[in-house]
């Protein structure tokens, strides 16, 4: 076991090594980097994290992280409130926003159904989605979940839950990634991309 | 550019991404991990870092990190105060301590001479080493610096500085690493390991 020359140092290393993907060696490197910074910088670092945790809110409509009760996307009147894109987490919101191809609203589930990890439907924002669809004039719900067992299970569960509302439910396209070679695409994806072929528009990239 | 849904989140991500080897994606992952932890845990994290930076001391003798004026190694009377091992940083102290092969004291330079990075002798704890050797009954100074241009330059500079004191100066052995194959060892190292051969003791591992 590593012997630290200082308990204060050891505590800081311990704190960093609780973070995912950060072992004790990396933690020590990060802490020693902080020791070389000014006290003001380090205190700003600590303060930024504590303040975020204390003050951050979740949008009461889409459950995305927000500084306000209603997030900037939900309160933007230029966005199409009739289309809701269901995603797993806030990184997915950011990824879809970056594509600039979606102009509706989001609904952040906060995870996927995963019996293995003990995550059931009640741990996710699914009831609030059904309620949201029932209350407002939503026309289409787009399921944009990962193409994994958990993602597919969650999609199917939501699809069944939404059936009584009569809303249109769609799912993002599965197919070969742009730039990928056919030869190296797995068979399931390739099969799906043939089944779900789209009319040729002459402007494919 | 990524658009963050919250300024508090963005500030925390920014704080994390100032750390070495942590880009914005990793920083976001770490921050979102913290959001899933309890407020108490996050505040303890922030507090551990701020407290360490505020309260950590450097040993007045060897300049290693310490909670006290004199570090545990320097104040340990069982250690051989006549031998000083000169190292670049505190990780090196920890690495050598882990070998359990050294029972003397240390001297932490706080870096290596590197004109490219603007680090000169006066930025390092070299004068204090010379003073320390002059004042106490030190018999041997072991230079345990990296086998790089900067390490060799620093070793040579210290060697010259210590010459007037008459202290014995040694350098850790350079040779093929234990467990390495001869065939894949570089020529310079191999050449040195032949020049600096040691008597065969029959218990080599």
mmCIF file of C-alpha atoms in Angstrom:
data_model
loop_
_atom_site.group_PDB
_atom_site.id
_atom_site.type_symbol
_atom_site.label_atom_id
_atom_site.label_comp_id
_atom_site.label_asym_id
_atom_site.label_seq_id
_atom_site.Cartn_x
_atom_site.Cartn_y
_atom_site.Cartn_z
ATOM 1 C CA UNK A 1 0.000 0.000 0.000
ATOM 2 C CA UNK A 2 1.132 3.512 -0.775
ATOM 3 C CA UNK A 3 2.200 5.509 2.271
ATOM 4 C CA UNK A 4 1.255 9.167 1.974
ATOM 5 C CA UNK A 5 3.482 11.703 3.692
ATOM 6 C CA UNK A 6 0.455 13.771 4.756
ATOM 7 C CA UNK A 7 -3.044 12.895 5.929
ATOM 8 C CA UNK A 8 -4.464 15.996 4.244
ATOM 9 C CA UNK A 9 -2.932 14.847 0.986
ATOM 10 C CA UNK A 10 -4.247 11.330 1.527
ATOM 11 C CA UNK A 11 -7.767 12.617 2.144
ATOM 12 C CA UNK A 12 -7.716 14.671 -1.049
ATOM 13 C CA UNK A 13 -6.382 11.707 -3.043
ATOM 14 C CA UNK A 14 -9.089 9.511 -1.531
ATOM 15 C CA UNK A 15 -11.738 12.056 -2.533
ATOM 16 C CA UNK A 16 -10.559 12.160 -6.138
ATOM 17 C CA UNK A 17 -10.269 8.397 -6.414
ATOM 18 C CA UNK A 18 -13.979 7.955 -5.647
ATOM 19 C CA UNK A 19 -14.643 9.429 -9.107
ATOM 20 C CA UNK A 20 -15.305 6.987 -11.954
ATOM 21 C CA UNK A 21 -12.238 6.065 -13.991
ATOM 22 C CA UNK A 22 -9.827 7.746 -11.589
ATOM 23 C CA UNK A 23 -7.449 5.432 -9.774
ATOM 24 C CA UNK A 24 -5.132 6.356 -6.932
ATOM 25 C CA UNK A 25 -2.196 7.199 -9.200
ATOM 26 C CA UNK A 26 -4.231 9.593 -11.324
ATOM 27 C CA UNK A 27 -5.823 11.039 -8.182
ATOM 28 C CA UNK A 28 -2.379 11.765 -6.737
ATOM 29 C CA UNK A 29 -1.322 13.427 -9.985
ATOM 30 C CA UNK A 30 -4.438 15.628 -9.943
ATOM 31 C CA UNK A 31 -3.976 16.569 -6.291
ATOM 32 C CA UNK A 32 -0.309 17.454 -6.800
ATOM 33 C CA UNK A 33 -1.340 19.573 -9.771
ATOM 34 C CA UNK A 34 -3.751 21.442 -7.481
ATOM 35 C CA UNK A 35 -0.977 21.992 -4.954
ATOM 36 C CA UNK A 36 0.946 23.865 -7.636
ATOM 37 C CA UNK A 37 -2.026 26.141 -8.324
ATOM 38 C CA UNK A 38 -2.842 29.224 -6.252
ATOM 39 C CA UNK A 39 -5.072 28.923 -3.173
ATOM 40 C CA UNK A 40 -7.662 31.136 -4.888
ATOM 41 C CA UNK A 41 -7.834 28.828 -7.903
ATOM 42 C CA UNK A 42 -8.231 25.734 -5.747
ATOM 43 C CA UNK A 43 -10.896 27.363 -3.624
ATOM 44 C CA UNK A 44 -12.780 28.418 -6.754
ATOM 45 C CA UNK A 45 -12.594 24.824 -7.958
ATOM 46 C CA UNK A 46 -13.997 23.456 -4.687
ATOM 47 C CA UNK A 47 -16.617 26.172 -4.559
ATOM 48 C CA UNK A 48 -17.794 25.597 -8.152
ATOM 49 C CA UNK A 49 -18.485 21.948 -7.384
ATOM 50 C CA UNK A 50 -20.175 22.488 -4.027
ATOM 51 C CA UNK A 51 -22.316 25.338 -5.388
ATOM 52 C CA UNK A 52 -23.400 23.338 -8.408
ATOM 53 C CA UNK A 53 -24.465 20.412 -6.259
ATOM 54 C CA UNK A 54 -26.325 22.690 -3.832
ATOM 55 C CA UNK A 55 -28.066 24.974 -6.309
ATOM 56 C CA UNK A 56 -28.614 23.058 -9.525
ATOM 57 C CA UNK A 57 -32.258 22.444 -10.424
ATOM 58 C CA UNK A 58 -34.027 19.997 -12.699
ATOM 59 C CA UNK A 59 -36.545 21.369 -15.204
ATOM 60 C CA UNK A 60 -40.035 20.570 -13.910
ATOM 61 C CA UNK A 61 -41.199 19.688 -17.408
ATOM 62 C CA UNK A 62 -38.364 17.770 -19.120
ATOM 63 C CA UNK A 63 -36.152 16.966 -16.070
ATOM 64 C CA UNK A 64 -33.033 18.237 -17.788
ATOM 65 C CA UNK A 65 -30.517 20.019 -15.560
ATOM 66 C CA UNK A 66 -31.341 23.703 -15.384
ATOM 67 C CA UNK A 67 -30.638 26.877 -13.398
ATOM 68 C CA UNK A 68 -34.332 27.764 -13.526
ATOM 69 C CA UNK A 69 -37.610 25.967 -12.786
ATOM 70 C CA UNK A 70 -38.282 25.613 -16.491
ATOM 71 C CA UNK A 71 -35.170 24.963 -18.620
ATOM 72 C CA UNK A 72 -34.163 27.255 -21.521
ATOM 73 C CA UNK A 73 -35.331 24.683 -24.093
ATOM 74 C CA UNK A 74 -38.773 24.163 -22.538
ATOM 75 C CA UNK A 75 -39.300 27.910 -22.147
ATOM 76 C CA UNK A 76 -38.248 28.715 -25.727
ATOM 77 C CA UNK A 77 -41.476 29.554 -27.570
ATOM 78 C CA UNK A 78 -39.817 29.044 -30.971
ATOM 79 C CA UNK A 79 -39.478 25.315 -30.303
ATOM 80 C CA UNK A 80 -42.086 22.821 -31.423
ATOM 81 C CA UNK A 81 -43.960 21.788 -28.265
ATOM 82 C CA UNK A 82 -45.886 19.107 -30.191
ATOM 83 C CA UNK A 83 -42.809 16.868 -30.531
ATOM 84 C CA UNK A 84 -41.046 15.312 -27.557
ATOM 85 C CA UNK A 85 -37.764 13.462 -27.874
ATOM 86 C CA UNK A 86 -37.223 10.933 -25.078
ATOM 87 C CA UNK A 87 -33.595 10.470 -24.033
ATOM 88 C CA UNK A 88 -31.696 8.671 -21.304
ATOM 89 C CA UNK A 89 -29.655 11.537 -19.853
ATOM 90 C CA UNK A 90 -28.511 15.110 -20.261
ATOM 91 C CA UNK A 91 -25.462 14.146 -22.348
ATOM 92 C CA UNK A 92 -27.925 12.830 -24.946
ATOM 93 C CA UNK A 93 -29.789 16.159 -24.935
ATOM 94 C CA UNK A 94 -26.495 17.913 -25.565
ATOM 95 C CA UNK A 95 -25.541 15.461 -28.329
ATOM 96 C CA UNK A 96 -28.873 15.892 -30.152
ATOM 97 C CA UNK A 97 -28.789 19.677 -29.707
ATOM 98 C CA UNK A 98 -25.353 19.657 -31.350
ATOM 99 C CA UNK A 99 -26.792 18.034 -34.484
ATOM 100 C CA UNK A 100 -29.141 21.045 -34.856
ATOM 101 C CA UNK A 101 -31.638 18.677 -36.519
ATOM 102 C CA UNK A 102 -34.252 18.663 -33.771
ATOM 103 C CA UNK A 103 -36.442 21.604 -32.840
ATOM 104 C CA UNK A 104 -38.930 20.039 -30.454
ATOM 105 C CA UNK A 105 -38.712 19.502 -26.690
ATOM 106 C CA UNK A 106 -37.006 16.766 -24.674
ATOM 107 C CA UNK A 107 -37.877 14.401 -21.890
ATOM 108 C CA UNK A 108 -34.959 13.117 -19.818
ATOM 109 C CA UNK A 109 -35.651 9.696 -18.277
ATOM 110 C CA UNK A 110 -32.636 9.711 -15.974
ATOM 111 C CA UNK A 111 -31.607 6.182 -16.943
ATOM 112 C CA UNK A 112 -32.860 3.030 -18.644
ATOM 113 C CA UNK A 113 -34.835 0.075 -17.308
ATOM 114 C CA UNK A 114 -32.235 -2.444 -16.168
ATOM 115 C CA UNK A 115 -33.305 -5.268 -13.873
ATOM 116 C CA UNK A 116 -29.639 -6.293 -13.554
ATOM 117 C CA UNK A 117 -28.800 -2.919 -11.983
ATOM 118 C CA UNK A 118 -32.055 -2.796 -10.051
ATOM 119 C CA UNK A 119 -33.475 0.067 -12.116
ATOM 120 C CA UNK A 120 -37.227 -0.275 -12.660
ATOM 121 C CA UNK A 121 -39.721 1.962 -14.491
ATOM 122 C CA UNK A 122 -40.621 3.766 -11.268
ATOM 123 C CA UNK A 123 -37.002 4.951 -10.889
ATOM 124 C CA UNK A 124 -37.276 6.795 -14.193
ATOM 125 C CA UNK A 125 -39.299 9.787 -15.395
ATOM 126 C CA UNK A 126 -41.781 7.633 -17.290
ATOM 127 C CA UNK A 127 -44.999 8.430 -15.413
ATOM 128 C CA UNK A 128 -44.284 12.141 -15.799
ATOM 129 C CA UNK A 129 -43.834 11.584 -19.551
ATOM 130 C CA UNK A 130 -47.227 9.864 -19.829
ATOM 131 C CA UNK A 131 -48.798 12.673 -17.791
ATOM 132 C CA UNK A 132 -47.074 15.314 -19.928
ATOM 133 C CA UNK A 133 -48.347 13.708 -23.135
ATOM 134 C CA UNK A 134 -51.857 13.463 -21.681
ATOM 135 C CA UNK A 135 -52.000 17.086 -20.559
ATOM 136 C CA UNK A 136 -50.550 18.967 -23.512
ATOM 137 C CA UNK A 137 -51.060 18.907 -27.276
ATOM 138 C CA UNK A 138 -48.159 16.529 -27.984
ATOM 139 C CA UNK A 139 -48.455 14.935 -31.436
ATOM 140 C CA UNK A 140 -45.324 12.794 -31.601
ATOM 141 C CA UNK A 141 -42.984 11.142 -29.144
ATOM 142 C CA UNK A 142 -39.574 10.201 -30.569
ATOM 143 C CA UNK A 143 -37.764 7.484 -28.658
ATOM 144 C CA UNK A 144 -34.025 8.227 -28.912
ATOM 145 C CA UNK A 145 -32.577 5.584 -26.632
ATOM 146 C CA UNK A 146 -29.421 3.504 -26.999
ATOM 147 C CA UNK A 147 -29.626 0.462 -29.257
ATOM 148 C CA UNK A 148 -28.992 -1.925 -26.365
ATOM 149 C CA UNK A 149 -31.084 -4.460 -24.488
ATOM 150 C CA UNK A 150 -31.853 -1.843 -21.810
ATOM 151 C CA UNK A 151 -32.650 0.802 -24.399
ATOM 152 C CA UNK A 152 -34.969 -1.497 -26.351
ATOM 153 C CA UNK A 153 -36.713 -2.685 -23.164
ATOM 154 C CA UNK A 154 -37.293 0.898 -22.080
ATOM 155 C CA UNK A 155 -38.537 1.918 -25.525
ATOM 156 C CA UNK A 156 -41.010 -0.949 -25.568
ATOM 157 C CA UNK A 157 -42.240 -0.175 -22.046
ATOM 158 C CA UNK A 158 -42.811 3.488 -22.919
ATOM 159 C CA UNK A 159 -44.500 2.539 -26.192
ATOM 160 C CA UNK A 160 -47.013 0.383 -24.255
ATOM 161 C CA UNK A 161 -47.564 3.073 -21.631
ATOM 162 C CA UNK A 162 -48.256 5.702 -24.292
ATOM 163 C CA UNK A 163 -50.583 3.532 -26.385
ATOM 164 C CA UNK A 164 -53.783 4.651 -24.570
ATOM 165 C CA UNK A 165 -53.010 8.334 -25.244
ATOM 166 C CA UNK A 166 -53.076 7.753 -29.017
ATOM 167 C CA UNK A 167 -49.922 9.823 -29.546
ATOM 168 C CA UNK A 168 -47.680 8.899 -32.494
ATOM 169 C CA UNK A 169 -44.549 7.110 -31.261
ATOM 170 C CA UNK A 170 -41.445 6.895 -33.450
ATOM 171 C CA UNK A 171 -37.946 5.649 -32.912
ATOM 172 C CA UNK A 172 -34.694 7.059 -34.281
ATOM 173 C CA UNK A 173 -33.328 5.251 -37.319
ATOM 174 C CA UNK A 174 -30.975 2.313 -36.861
ATOM 175 C CA UNK A 175 -28.634 1.709 -39.759
ATOM 176 C CA UNK A 176 -25.028 1.941 -40.852
ATOM 177 C CA UNK A 177 -23.284 4.986 -39.449
ATOM 178 C CA UNK A 178 -22.413 7.762 -41.887
ATOM 179 C CA UNK A 179 -18.862 7.161 -43.118
ATOM 180 C CA UNK A 180 -18.846 3.476 -42.178
ATOM 181 C CA UNK A 181 -18.025 0.730 -44.640
ATOM 182 C CA UNK A 182 -20.653 -1.921 -45.357
ATOM 183 C CA UNK A 183 -18.116 -4.704 -45.012
ATOM 184 C CA UNK A 184 -17.436 -3.912 -41.381
ATOM 185 C CA UNK A 185 -21.035 -3.299 -40.313
ATOM 186 C CA UNK A 186 -22.531 -6.047 -38.134
ATOM 187 C CA UNK A 187 -25.245 -8.236 -39.685
ATOM 188 C CA UNK A 188 -28.102 -7.105 -37.451
ATOM 189 C CA UNK A 189 -27.507 -3.453 -38.246
ATOM 190 C CA UNK A 190 -27.079 -4.213 -41.937
ATOM 191 C CA UNK A 191 -30.287 -6.276 -41.963
ATOM 192 C CA UNK A 192 -32.219 -3.486 -40.267
ATOM 193 C CA UNK A 193 -30.801 -0.886 -42.633
ATOM 194 C CA UNK A 194 -32.178 -2.900 -45.579
ATOM 195 C CA UNK A 195 -35.592 -3.381 -43.986
ATOM 196 C CA UNK A 196 -35.820 0.305 -43.079
ATOM 197 C CA UNK A 197 -34.523 1.633 -46.392
ATOM 198 C CA UNK A 198 -35.624 5.158 -47.339
ATOM 199 C CA UNK A 199 -36.373 6.660 -50.781
ATOM 200 C CA UNK A 200 -33.181 7.806 -52.512
ATOM 201 C CA UNK A 201 -33.123 11.579 -52.569
ATOM 202 C CA UNK A 202 -29.939 12.110 -54.520
ATOM 203 C CA UNK A 203 -28.378 14.241 -51.784
ATOM 204 C CA UNK A 204 -27.116 11.489 -49.501
ATOM 205 C CA UNK A 205 -23.682 12.084 -48.095
ATOM 206 C CA UNK B 1 -19.180 24.126 -29.095
ATOM 207 C CA UNK B 2 -21.135 22.199 -26.466
ATOM 208 C CA UNK B 3 -24.098 24.085 -25.078
ATOM 209 C CA UNK B 4 -24.629 23.367 -21.386
ATOM 210 C CA UNK B 5 -28.174 23.508 -20.055
ATOM 211 C CA UNK B 6 -26.984 25.121 -16.813
ATOM 212 C CA UNK B 7 -24.331 27.710 -15.993
ATOM 213 C CA UNK B 8 -23.640 26.035 -12.655
ATOM 214 C CA UNK B 9 -22.998 22.788 -14.489
ATOM 215 C CA UNK B 10 -20.824 24.557 -17.030
ATOM 216 C CA UNK B 11 -18.736 26.174 -14.279
ATOM 217 C CA UNK B 12 -18.161 22.818 -12.579
ATOM 218 C CA UNK B 13 -17.225 21.184 -15.910
ATOM 219 C CA UNK B 14 -14.853 24.064 -16.608
ATOM 220 C CA UNK B 15 -13.245 23.609 -13.184
ATOM 221 C CA UNK B 16 -12.649 19.907 -13.750
ATOM 222 C CA UNK B 17 -11.325 20.379 -17.255
ATOM 223 C CA UNK B 18 -8.475 22.594 -15.987
ATOM 224 C CA UNK B 19 -6.977 19.420 -14.495
ATOM 225 C CA UNK B 20 -4.242 17.656 -16.500
ATOM 226 C CA UNK B 21 -5.490 14.851 -18.747
ATOM 227 C CA UNK B 22 -9.141 15.720 -18.215
ATOM 228 C CA UNK B 23 -10.981 16.962 -21.288
ATOM 229 C CA UNK B 24 -14.475 18.424 -21.395
ATOM 230 C CA UNK B 25 -16.175 15.074 -22.000
ATOM 231 C CA UNK B 26 -14.508 13.419 -19.028
ATOM 232 C CA UNK B 27 -15.147 16.518 -16.917
ATOM 233 C CA UNK B 28 -18.858 16.340 -17.751
ATOM 234 C CA UNK B 29 -18.934 12.656 -16.832
ATOM 235 C CA UNK B 30 -17.268 13.383 -13.477
ATOM 236 C CA UNK B 31 -19.614 16.273 -12.711
ATOM 237 C CA UNK B 32 -22.704 14.227 -13.577
ATOM 238 C CA UNK B 33 -21.383 11.480 -11.314
ATOM 239 C CA UNK B 34 -21.151 14.033 -8.492
ATOM 240 C CA UNK B 35 -24.737 15.121 -9.160
ATOM 241 C CA UNK B 36 -25.833 11.571 -8.418
ATOM 242 C CA UNK B 37 -24.003 11.577 -5.085
ATOM 243 C CA UNK B 38 -25.423 13.058 -1.889
ATOM 244 C CA UNK B 39 -24.844 16.728 -1.050
ATOM 245 C CA UNK B 40 -22.840 15.681 2.013
ATOM 246 C CA UNK B 41 -20.484 13.549 -0.095
ATOM 247 C CA UNK B 42 -19.934 16.331 -2.611
ATOM 248 C CA UNK B 43 -19.324 18.885 0.128
ATOM 249 C CA UNK B 44 -16.812 16.578 1.776
ATOM 250 C CA UNK B 45 -15.067 16.227 -1.565
ATOM 251 C CA UNK B 46 -14.852 19.994 -2.057
ATOM 252 C CA UNK B 47 -13.811 20.520 1.544
ATOM 253 C CA UNK B 48 -11.053 17.866 1.422
ATOM 254 C CA UNK B 49 -9.449 19.643 -1.515
ATOM 255 C CA UNK B 50 -9.762 23.173 -0.161
ATOM 256 C CA UNK B 51 -8.509 22.144 3.291
ATOM 257 C CA UNK B 52 -5.536 20.295 1.860
ATOM 258 C CA UNK B 53 -4.502 23.291 -0.223
ATOM 259 C CA UNK B 54 -4.940 25.663 2.724
ATOM 260 C CA UNK B 55 -3.296 23.622 5.449
ATOM 261 C CA UNK B 56 -0.697 21.379 3.866
ATOM 262 C CA UNK B 57 2.885 22.124 4.878
ATOM 263 C CA UNK B 58 6.258 21.345 3.370
ATOM 264 C CA UNK B 59 8.902 19.800 5.601
ATOM 265 C CA UNK B 60 11.447 22.505 6.472
ATOM 266 C CA UNK B 61 14.288 20.031 6.041
ATOM 267 C CA UNK B 62 13.492 17.829 3.018
ATOM 268 C CA UNK B 63 10.620 19.868 1.445
ATOM 269 C CA UNK B 64 8.400 16.830 1.163
ATOM 270 C CA UNK B 65 4.685 17.402 1.762
ATOM 271 C CA UNK B 66 3.892 17.061 5.443
ATOM 272 C CA UNK B 67 1.249 17.851 8.039
ATOM 273 C CA UNK B 68 3.946 18.986 10.454
ATOM 274 C CA UNK B 69 6.951 21.328 10.296
ATOM 275 C CA UNK B 70 9.301 18.374 10.137
ATOM 276 C CA UNK B 71 7.993 15.398 8.132
ATOM 277 C CA UNK B 72 7.640 11.895 9.654
ATOM 278 C CA UNK B 73 10.708 10.642 7.763
ATOM 279 C CA UNK B 74 12.992 13.515 8.849
ATOM 280 C CA UNK B 75 11.823 13.219 12.461
ATOM 281 C CA UNK B 76 12.307 9.437 12.583
ATOM 282 C CA UNK B 77 15.442 8.873 14.686
ATOM 283 C CA UNK B 78 15.821 5.303 13.381
ATOM 284 C CA UNK B 79 16.638 6.605 9.917
ATOM 285 C CA UNK B 80 20.200 7.212 8.767
ATOM 286 C CA UNK B 81 20.672 10.985 8.758
ATOM 287 C CA UNK B 82 24.098 10.636 7.115
ATOM 288 C CA UNK B 83 22.602 9.635 3.745
ATOM 289 C CA UNK B 84 20.393 11.930 1.685
ATOM 290 C CA UNK B 85 18.568 10.786 -1.417
ATOM 291 C CA UNK B 86 17.816 13.634 -3.833
ATOM 292 C CA UNK B 87 14.565 13.225 -5.809
ATOM 293 C CA UNK B 88 12.472 15.324 -8.157
ATOM 294 C CA UNK B 89 9.103 15.167 -6.394
ATOM 295 C CA UNK B 90 7.003 13.540 -3.703
ATOM 296 C CA UNK B 91 5.859 10.692 -5.969
ATOM 297 C CA UNK B 92 9.515 9.666 -6.175
ATOM 298 C CA UNK B 93 9.780 9.644 -2.362
ATOM 299 C CA UNK B 94 6.725 7.382 -2.234
ATOM 300 C CA UNK B 95 8.127 5.103 -4.960
ATOM 301 C CA UNK B 96 11.482 4.696 -3.183
ATOM 302 C CA UNK B 97 9.795 4.198 0.212
ATOM 303 C CA UNK B 98 7.764 1.399 -1.373
ATOM 304 C CA UNK B 99 10.961 -0.454 -2.292
ATOM 305 C CA UNK B 100 11.920 -0.554 1.424
ATOM 306 C CA UNK B 101 15.568 -0.508 0.288
ATOM 307 C CA UNK B 102 16.457 2.974 1.534
ATOM 308 C CA UNK B 103 16.707 4.005 5.155
ATOM 309 C CA UNK B 104 18.229 7.462 4.927
ATOM 310 C CA UNK B 105 16.561 10.844 4.468
ATOM 311 C CA UNK B 106 15.280 12.586 1.336
ATOM 312 C CA UNK B 107 15.606 15.951 -0.324
ATOM 313 C CA UNK B 108 12.777 16.930 -2.680
ATOM 314 C CA UNK B 109 13.917 19.351 -5.399
ATOM 315 C CA UNK B 110 10.434 20.214 -6.612
ATOM 316 C CA UNK B 111 11.343 19.726 -10.274
ATOM 317 C CA UNK B 112 14.312 19.426 -12.630
ATOM 318 C CA UNK B 113 16.408 22.046 -14.368
ATOM 319 C CA UNK B 114 14.725 22.614 -17.727
ATOM 320 C CA UNK B 115 15.607 25.714 -19.731
ATOM 321 C CA UNK B 116 12.863 24.786 -22.232
ATOM 322 C CA UNK B 117 10.229 25.095 -19.499
ATOM 323 C CA UNK B 118 11.920 28.076 -17.896
ATOM 324 C CA UNK B 119 12.953 26.148 -14.786
ATOM 325 C CA UNK B 120 16.370 27.221 -13.490
ATOM 326 C CA UNK B 121 18.388 26.076 -10.467
ATOM 327 C CA UNK B 122 16.978 28.897 -8.324
ATOM 328 C CA UNK B 123 13.440 27.526 -8.819
ATOM 329 C CA UNK B 124 14.469 24.275 -7.142
ATOM 330 C CA UNK B 125 15.533 23.335 -3.615
ATOM 331 C CA UNK B 126 19.214 23.107 -4.552
ATOM 332 C CA UNK B 127 20.657 25.878 -2.366
ATOM 333 C CA UNK B 128 18.872 24.395 0.633
ATOM 334 C CA UNK B 129 20.436 21.008 -0.182
ATOM 335 C CA UNK B 130 23.941 22.491 -0.266
ATOM 336 C CA UNK B 131 23.234 24.288 3.011
ATOM 337 C CA UNK B 132 21.835 21.114 4.560
ATOM 338 C CA UNK B 133 24.920 19.120 3.554
ATOM 339 C CA UNK B 134 27.194 21.861 4.906
ATOM 340 C CA UNK B 135 25.436 22.093 8.273
ATOM 341 C CA UNK B 136 24.889 18.459 9.246
ATOM 342 C CA UNK B 137 27.042 15.322 9.284
ATOM 343 C CA UNK B 138 25.901 14.090 5.855
ATOM 344 C CA UNK B 139 28.312 11.502 4.435
ATOM 345 C CA UNK B 140 26.646 10.584 1.134
ATOM 346 C CA UNK B 141 24.251 12.231 -1.282
ATOM 347 C CA UNK B 142 22.486 9.821 -3.662
ATOM 348 C CA UNK B 143 21.158 11.438 -6.842
ATOM 349 C CA UNK B 144 17.972 9.568 -7.796
ATOM 350 C CA UNK B 145 16.746 11.622 -10.738
ATOM 351 C CA UNK B 146 15.132 10.522 -13.993
ATOM 352 C CA UNK B 147 17.439 9.275 -16.715
ATOM 353 C CA UNK B 148 16.529 12.121 -19.051
ATOM 354 C CA UNK B 149 18.299 15.206 -20.358
ATOM 355 C CA UNK B 150 16.744 17.303 -17.565
ATOM 356 C CA UNK B 151 17.579 14.717 -14.909
ATOM 357 C CA UNK B 152 21.197 14.416 -16.064
ATOM 358 C CA UNK B 153 21.612 18.211 -16.263
ATOM 359 C CA UNK B 154 20.250 18.591 -12.740
ATOM 360 C CA UNK B 155 22.454 15.771 -11.411
ATOM 361 C CA UNK B 156 25.525 17.371 -12.918
ATOM 362 C CA UNK B 157 24.632 20.815 -11.577
ATOM 363 C CA UNK B 158 24.136 19.431 -8.043
ATOM 364 C CA UNK B 159 27.345 17.409 -8.291
ATOM 365 C CA UNK B 160 29.305 20.591 -9.057
ATOM 366 C CA UNK B 161 27.559 22.550 -6.307
ATOM 367 C CA UNK B 162 28.325 19.857 -3.737
ATOM 368 C CA UNK B 163 31.992 19.403 -4.760
ATOM 369 C CA UNK B 164 33.344 22.036 -2.298
ATOM 370 C CA UNK B 165 31.655 20.292 0.648
ATOM 371 C CA UNK B 166 33.633 17.093 0.039
ATOM 372 C CA UNK B 167 30.544 14.914 0.513
ATOM 373 C CA UNK B 168 30.411 11.607 -1.386
ATOM 374 C CA UNK B 169 27.989 11.871 -4.308
ATOM 375 C CA UNK B 170 26.543 8.735 -5.923
ATOM 376 C CA UNK B 171 23.907 8.123 -8.566
ATOM 377 C CA UNK B 172 21.369 5.298 -8.747
ATOM 378 C CA UNK B 173 22.337 2.458 -11.081
ATOM 379 C CA UNK B 174 21.328 2.623 -14.738
ATOM 380 C CA UNK B 175 20.949 -0.763 -16.395
ATOM 381 C CA UNK B 176 18.449 -3.192 -17.802
ATOM 382 C CA UNK B 177 15.255 -3.319 -15.792
ATOM 383 C CA UNK B 178 14.595 -6.445 -13.743
ATOM 384 C CA UNK B 179 12.507 -8.822 -15.859
ATOM 385 C CA UNK B 180 13.435 -7.151 -19.178
ATOM 386 C CA UNK B 181 14.935 -9.060 -22.086
ATOM 387 C CA UNK B 182 18.359 -8.069 -23.335
ATOM 388 C CA UNK B 183 17.197 -8.120 -26.934
ATOM 389 C CA UNK B 184 14.696 -5.319 -26.382
ATOM 390 C CA UNK B 185 16.894 -3.099 -24.226
ATOM 391 C CA UNK B 186 18.162 0.031 -25.977
ATOM 392 C CA UNK B 187 21.871 0.212 -26.825
ATOM 393 C CA UNK B 188 22.753 3.078 -24.517
ATOM 394 C CA UNK B 189 21.268 1.317 -21.501
ATOM 395 C CA UNK B 190 22.872 -1.975 -22.502
ATOM 396 C CA UNK B 191 26.247 -0.274 -22.974
ATOM 397 C CA UNK B 192 26.008 1.353 -19.549
ATOM 398 C CA UNK B 193 24.978 -1.895 -17.922
ATOM 399 C CA UNK B 194 28.167 -3.526 -19.229
ATOM 400 C CA UNK B 195 30.398 -0.640 -18.127
ATOM 401 C CA UNK B 196 28.801 -0.585 -14.678
ATOM 402 C CA UNK B 197 28.756 -4.350 -14.166
ATOM 403 C CA UNK B 198 28.776 -5.559 -10.562
ATOM 404 C CA UNK B 199 30.386 -8.691 -9.035
ATOM 405 C CA UNK B 200 28.163 -11.728 -9.452
ATOM 406 C CA UNK B 201 26.723 -12.661 -6.078
ATOM 407 C CA UNK B 202 24.836 -15.770 -7.063
ATOM 408 C CA UNK B 203 21.540 -14.455 -5.690
ATOM 409 C CA UNK B 204 20.490 -12.249 -8.573
ATOM 410 C CA UNK B 205 16.857 -12.423 -9.419
#
